[in-house]
JSON list of C-alpha atoms in Angstrom, two decimals:
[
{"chain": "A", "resi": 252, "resn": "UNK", "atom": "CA", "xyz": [-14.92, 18.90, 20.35]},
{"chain": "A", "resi": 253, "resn": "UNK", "atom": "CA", "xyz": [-16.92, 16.62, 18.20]},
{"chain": "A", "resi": 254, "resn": "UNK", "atom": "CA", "xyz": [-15.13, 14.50, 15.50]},
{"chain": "A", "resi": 255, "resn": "UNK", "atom": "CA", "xyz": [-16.20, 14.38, 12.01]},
{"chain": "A", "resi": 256, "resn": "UNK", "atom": "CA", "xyz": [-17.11, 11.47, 10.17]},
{"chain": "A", "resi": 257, "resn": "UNK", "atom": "CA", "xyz": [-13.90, 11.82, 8.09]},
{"chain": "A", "resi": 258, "resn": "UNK", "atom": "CA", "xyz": [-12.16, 10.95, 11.21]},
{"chain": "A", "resi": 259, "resn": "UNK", "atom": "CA", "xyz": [-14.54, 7.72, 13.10]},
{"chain": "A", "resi": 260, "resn": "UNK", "atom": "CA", "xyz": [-13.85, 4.61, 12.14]},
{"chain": "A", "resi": 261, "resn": "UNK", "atom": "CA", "xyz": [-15.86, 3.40, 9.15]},
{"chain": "A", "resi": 262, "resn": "UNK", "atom": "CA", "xyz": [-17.22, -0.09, 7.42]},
{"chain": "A", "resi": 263, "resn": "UNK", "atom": "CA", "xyz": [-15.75, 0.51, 3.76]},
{"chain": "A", "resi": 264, "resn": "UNK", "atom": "CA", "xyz": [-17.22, -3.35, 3.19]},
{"chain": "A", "resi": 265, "resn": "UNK", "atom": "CA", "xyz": [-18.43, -6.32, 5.20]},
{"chain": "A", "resi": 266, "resn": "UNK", "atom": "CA", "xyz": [-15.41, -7.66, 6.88]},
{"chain": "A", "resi": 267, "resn": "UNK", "atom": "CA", "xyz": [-13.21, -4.33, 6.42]},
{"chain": "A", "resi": 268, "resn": "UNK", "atom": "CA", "xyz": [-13.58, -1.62, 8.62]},
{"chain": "A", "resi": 269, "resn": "UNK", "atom": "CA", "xyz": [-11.03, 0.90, 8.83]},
{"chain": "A", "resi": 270, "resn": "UNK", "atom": "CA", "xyz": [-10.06, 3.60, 11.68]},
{"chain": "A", "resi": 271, "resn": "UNK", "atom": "CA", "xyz": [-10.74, 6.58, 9.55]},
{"chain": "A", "resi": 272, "resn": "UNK", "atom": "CA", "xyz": [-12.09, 7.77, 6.07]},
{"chain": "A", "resi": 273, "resn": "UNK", "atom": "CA", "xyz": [-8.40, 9.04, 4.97]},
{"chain": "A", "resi": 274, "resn": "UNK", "atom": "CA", "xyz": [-6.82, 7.28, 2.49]},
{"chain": "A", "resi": 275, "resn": "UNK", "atom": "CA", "xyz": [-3.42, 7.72, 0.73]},
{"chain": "A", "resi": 276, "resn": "UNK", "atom": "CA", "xyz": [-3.65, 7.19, -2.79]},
{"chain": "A", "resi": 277, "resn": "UNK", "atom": "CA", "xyz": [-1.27, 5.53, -4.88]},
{"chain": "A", "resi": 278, "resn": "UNK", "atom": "CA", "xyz": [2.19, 7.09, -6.10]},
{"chain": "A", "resi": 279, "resn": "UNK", "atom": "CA", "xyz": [5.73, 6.08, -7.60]},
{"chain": "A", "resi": 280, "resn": "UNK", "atom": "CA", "xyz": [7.86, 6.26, -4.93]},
{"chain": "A", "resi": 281, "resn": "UNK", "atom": "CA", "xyz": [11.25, 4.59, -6.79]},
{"chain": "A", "resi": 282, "resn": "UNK", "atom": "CA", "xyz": [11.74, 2.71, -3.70]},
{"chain": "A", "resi": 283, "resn": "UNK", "atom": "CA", "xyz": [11.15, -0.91, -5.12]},
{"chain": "A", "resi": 284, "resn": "UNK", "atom": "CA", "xyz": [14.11, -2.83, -6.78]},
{"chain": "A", "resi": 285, "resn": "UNK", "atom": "CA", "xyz": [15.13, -3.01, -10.34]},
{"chain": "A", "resi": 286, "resn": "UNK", "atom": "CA", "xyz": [13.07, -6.03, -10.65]},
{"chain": "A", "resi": 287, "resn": "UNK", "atom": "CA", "xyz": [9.91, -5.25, -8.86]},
{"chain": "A", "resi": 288, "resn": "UNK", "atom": "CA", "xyz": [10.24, -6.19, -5.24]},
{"chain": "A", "resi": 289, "resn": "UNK", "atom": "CA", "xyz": [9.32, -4.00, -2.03]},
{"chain": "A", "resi": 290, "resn": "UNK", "atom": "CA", "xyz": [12.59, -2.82, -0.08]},
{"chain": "A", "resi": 291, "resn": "UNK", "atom": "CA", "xyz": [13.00, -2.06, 3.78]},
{"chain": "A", "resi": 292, "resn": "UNK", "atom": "CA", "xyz": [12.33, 1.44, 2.67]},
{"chain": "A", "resi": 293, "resn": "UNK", "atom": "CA", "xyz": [9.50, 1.25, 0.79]},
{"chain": "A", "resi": 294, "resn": "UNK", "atom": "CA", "xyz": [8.33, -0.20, 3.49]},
{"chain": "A", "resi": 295, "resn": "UNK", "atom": "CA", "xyz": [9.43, 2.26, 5.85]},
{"chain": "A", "resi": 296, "resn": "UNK", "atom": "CA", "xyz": [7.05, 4.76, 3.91]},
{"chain": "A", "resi": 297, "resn": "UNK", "atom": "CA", "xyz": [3.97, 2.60, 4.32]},
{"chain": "A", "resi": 298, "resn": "UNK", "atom": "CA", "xyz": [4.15, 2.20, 7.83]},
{"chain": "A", "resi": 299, "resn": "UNK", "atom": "CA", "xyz": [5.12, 5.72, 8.17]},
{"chain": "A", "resi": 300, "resn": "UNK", "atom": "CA", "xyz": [2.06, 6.46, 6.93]},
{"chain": "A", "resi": 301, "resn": "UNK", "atom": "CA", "xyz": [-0.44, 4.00, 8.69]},
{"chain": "A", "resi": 302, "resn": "UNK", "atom": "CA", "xyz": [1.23, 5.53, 12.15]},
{"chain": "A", "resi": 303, "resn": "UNK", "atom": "CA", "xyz": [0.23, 8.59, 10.74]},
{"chain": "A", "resi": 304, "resn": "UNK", "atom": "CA", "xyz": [-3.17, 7.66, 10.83]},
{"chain": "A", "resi": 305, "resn": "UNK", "atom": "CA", "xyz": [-3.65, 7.25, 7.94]},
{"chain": "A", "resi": 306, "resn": "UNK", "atom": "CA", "xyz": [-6.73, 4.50, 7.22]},
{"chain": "A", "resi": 307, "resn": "UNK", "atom": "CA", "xyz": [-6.09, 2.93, 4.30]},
{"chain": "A", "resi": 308, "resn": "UNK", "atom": "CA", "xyz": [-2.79, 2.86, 2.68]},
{"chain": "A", "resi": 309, "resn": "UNK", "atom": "CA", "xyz": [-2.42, 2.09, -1.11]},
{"chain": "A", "resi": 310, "resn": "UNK", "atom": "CA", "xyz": [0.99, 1.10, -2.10]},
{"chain": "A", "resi": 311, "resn": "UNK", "atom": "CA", "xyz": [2.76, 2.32, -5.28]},
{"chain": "A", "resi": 312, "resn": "UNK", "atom": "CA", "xyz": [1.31, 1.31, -8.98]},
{"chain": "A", "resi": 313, "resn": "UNK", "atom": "CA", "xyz": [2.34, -2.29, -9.19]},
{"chain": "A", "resi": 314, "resn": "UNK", "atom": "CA", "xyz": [2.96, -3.73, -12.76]},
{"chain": "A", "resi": 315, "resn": "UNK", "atom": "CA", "xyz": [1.43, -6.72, -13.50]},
{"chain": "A", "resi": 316, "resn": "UNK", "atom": "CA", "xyz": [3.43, -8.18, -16.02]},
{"chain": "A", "resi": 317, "resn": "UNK", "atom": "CA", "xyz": [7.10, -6.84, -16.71]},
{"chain": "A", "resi": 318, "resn": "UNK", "atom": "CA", "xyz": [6.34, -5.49, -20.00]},
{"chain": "A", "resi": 319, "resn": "UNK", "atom": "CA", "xyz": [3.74, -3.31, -18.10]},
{"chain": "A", "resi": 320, "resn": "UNK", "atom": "CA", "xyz": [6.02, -2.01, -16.19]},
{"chain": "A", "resi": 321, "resn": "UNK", "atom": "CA", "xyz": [6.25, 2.14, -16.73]},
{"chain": "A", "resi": 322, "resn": "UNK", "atom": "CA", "xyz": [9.65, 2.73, -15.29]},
{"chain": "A", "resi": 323, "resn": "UNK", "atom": "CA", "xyz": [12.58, 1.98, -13.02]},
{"chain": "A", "resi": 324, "resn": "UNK", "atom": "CA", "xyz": [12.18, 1.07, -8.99]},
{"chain": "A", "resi": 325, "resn": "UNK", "atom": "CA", "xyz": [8.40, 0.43, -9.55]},
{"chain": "A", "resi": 326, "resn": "UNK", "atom": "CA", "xyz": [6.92, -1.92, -7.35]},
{"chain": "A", "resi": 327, "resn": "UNK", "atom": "CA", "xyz": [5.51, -5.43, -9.32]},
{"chain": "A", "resi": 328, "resn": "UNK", "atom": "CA", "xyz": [3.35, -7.55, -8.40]},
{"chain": "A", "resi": 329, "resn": "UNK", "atom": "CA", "xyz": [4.02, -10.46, -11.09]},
{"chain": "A", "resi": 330, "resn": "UNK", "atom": "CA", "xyz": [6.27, -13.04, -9.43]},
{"chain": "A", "resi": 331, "resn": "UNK", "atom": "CA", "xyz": [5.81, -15.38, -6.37]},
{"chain": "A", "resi": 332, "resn": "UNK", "atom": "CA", "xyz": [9.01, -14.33, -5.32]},
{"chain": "A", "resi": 333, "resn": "UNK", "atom": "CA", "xyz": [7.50, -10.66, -4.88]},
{"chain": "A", "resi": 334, "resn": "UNK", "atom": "CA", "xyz": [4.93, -12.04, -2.33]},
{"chain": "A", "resi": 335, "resn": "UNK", "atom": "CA", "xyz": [6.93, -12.29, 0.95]},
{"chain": "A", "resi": 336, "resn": "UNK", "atom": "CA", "xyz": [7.83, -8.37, 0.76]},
{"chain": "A", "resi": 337, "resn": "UNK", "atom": "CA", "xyz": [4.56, -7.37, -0.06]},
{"chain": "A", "resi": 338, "resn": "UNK", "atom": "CA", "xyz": [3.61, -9.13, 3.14]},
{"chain": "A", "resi": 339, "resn": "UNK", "atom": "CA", "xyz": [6.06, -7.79, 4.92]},
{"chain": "A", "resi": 340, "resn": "UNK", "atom": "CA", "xyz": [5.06, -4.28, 3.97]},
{"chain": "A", "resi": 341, "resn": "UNK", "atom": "CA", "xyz": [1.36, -4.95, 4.66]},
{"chain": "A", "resi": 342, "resn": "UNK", "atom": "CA", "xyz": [2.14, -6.65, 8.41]},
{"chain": "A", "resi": 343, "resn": "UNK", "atom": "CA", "xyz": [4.09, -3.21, 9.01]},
{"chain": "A", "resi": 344, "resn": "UNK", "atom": "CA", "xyz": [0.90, -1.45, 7.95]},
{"chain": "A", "resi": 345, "resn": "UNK", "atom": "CA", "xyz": [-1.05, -3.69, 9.62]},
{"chain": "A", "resi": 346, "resn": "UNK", "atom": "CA", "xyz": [0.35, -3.31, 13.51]},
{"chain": "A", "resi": 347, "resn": "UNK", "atom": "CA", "xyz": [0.36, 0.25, 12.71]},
{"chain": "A", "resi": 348, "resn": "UNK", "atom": "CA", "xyz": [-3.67, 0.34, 13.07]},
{"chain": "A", "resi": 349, "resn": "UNK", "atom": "CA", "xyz": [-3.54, 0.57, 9.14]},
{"chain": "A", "resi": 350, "resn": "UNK", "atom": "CA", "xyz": [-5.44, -1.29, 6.12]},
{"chain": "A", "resi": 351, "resn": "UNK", "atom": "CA", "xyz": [-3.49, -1.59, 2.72]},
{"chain": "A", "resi": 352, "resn": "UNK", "atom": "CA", "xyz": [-4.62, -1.98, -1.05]},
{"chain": "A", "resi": 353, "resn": "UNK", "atom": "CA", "xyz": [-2.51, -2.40, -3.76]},
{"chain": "A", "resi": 354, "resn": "UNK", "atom": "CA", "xyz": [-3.09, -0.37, -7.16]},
{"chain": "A", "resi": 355, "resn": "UNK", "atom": "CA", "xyz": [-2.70, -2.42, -10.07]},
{"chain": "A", "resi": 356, "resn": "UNK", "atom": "CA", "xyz": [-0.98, -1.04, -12.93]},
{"chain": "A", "resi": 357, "resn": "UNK", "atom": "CA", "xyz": [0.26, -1.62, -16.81]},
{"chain": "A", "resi": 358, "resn": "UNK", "atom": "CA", "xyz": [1.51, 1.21, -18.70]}
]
């Protein structure tokens, strides 16, 4: 059976090639903390994904600056403190044959 080209790997840019043309879009899971961090189980639903095959995995909205922020559990992106989860969750990603993005967000 032949595979589409939705499903063979593909160059999105120099330097980025991913295993596949699917990508999951960003949502609002309500996973993140109060004050904007990534959580184990946020986490848990990235990596879910990427071993899902999924390509390219966009993370929730992420506010930029807290008073962008459109509601509670939403994953920021505004501190240096939120860095080393945001890692985390893209390493998971990552060894799961996965790329991540983040979307950027201010309500």
């Amino acid at each position: 059976m032949a595979t589409t080209s939705l499903l063979r790997e593909y160059e999105l840019c120099p330097g980025l090639t991913l295993r596949n043309r699917v990508m999951r879009s960003a949502t609002f899971e309500g996973l993140a903390t109060e004050d904007g961090h990534a959580t184990p189980a946020l986490n848990s639903v990235m990596e879910a994904l990427a071993v899902g095959q999924v390509g390219l995995v966009m993370t929730s909205h992420a506010y930029v600056e807290t008073i962008g922020k459109a509601g509670d559990k939403q994953l920021g992106i505004h501190v240096d403190s939120q860095v080393a989860p945001l890692h985390d969750m893209v390493e998971l990603v990552h060894r799961a044959g996965g790329k991540s993005g983040i979307q950027l967000a201010h309500a």
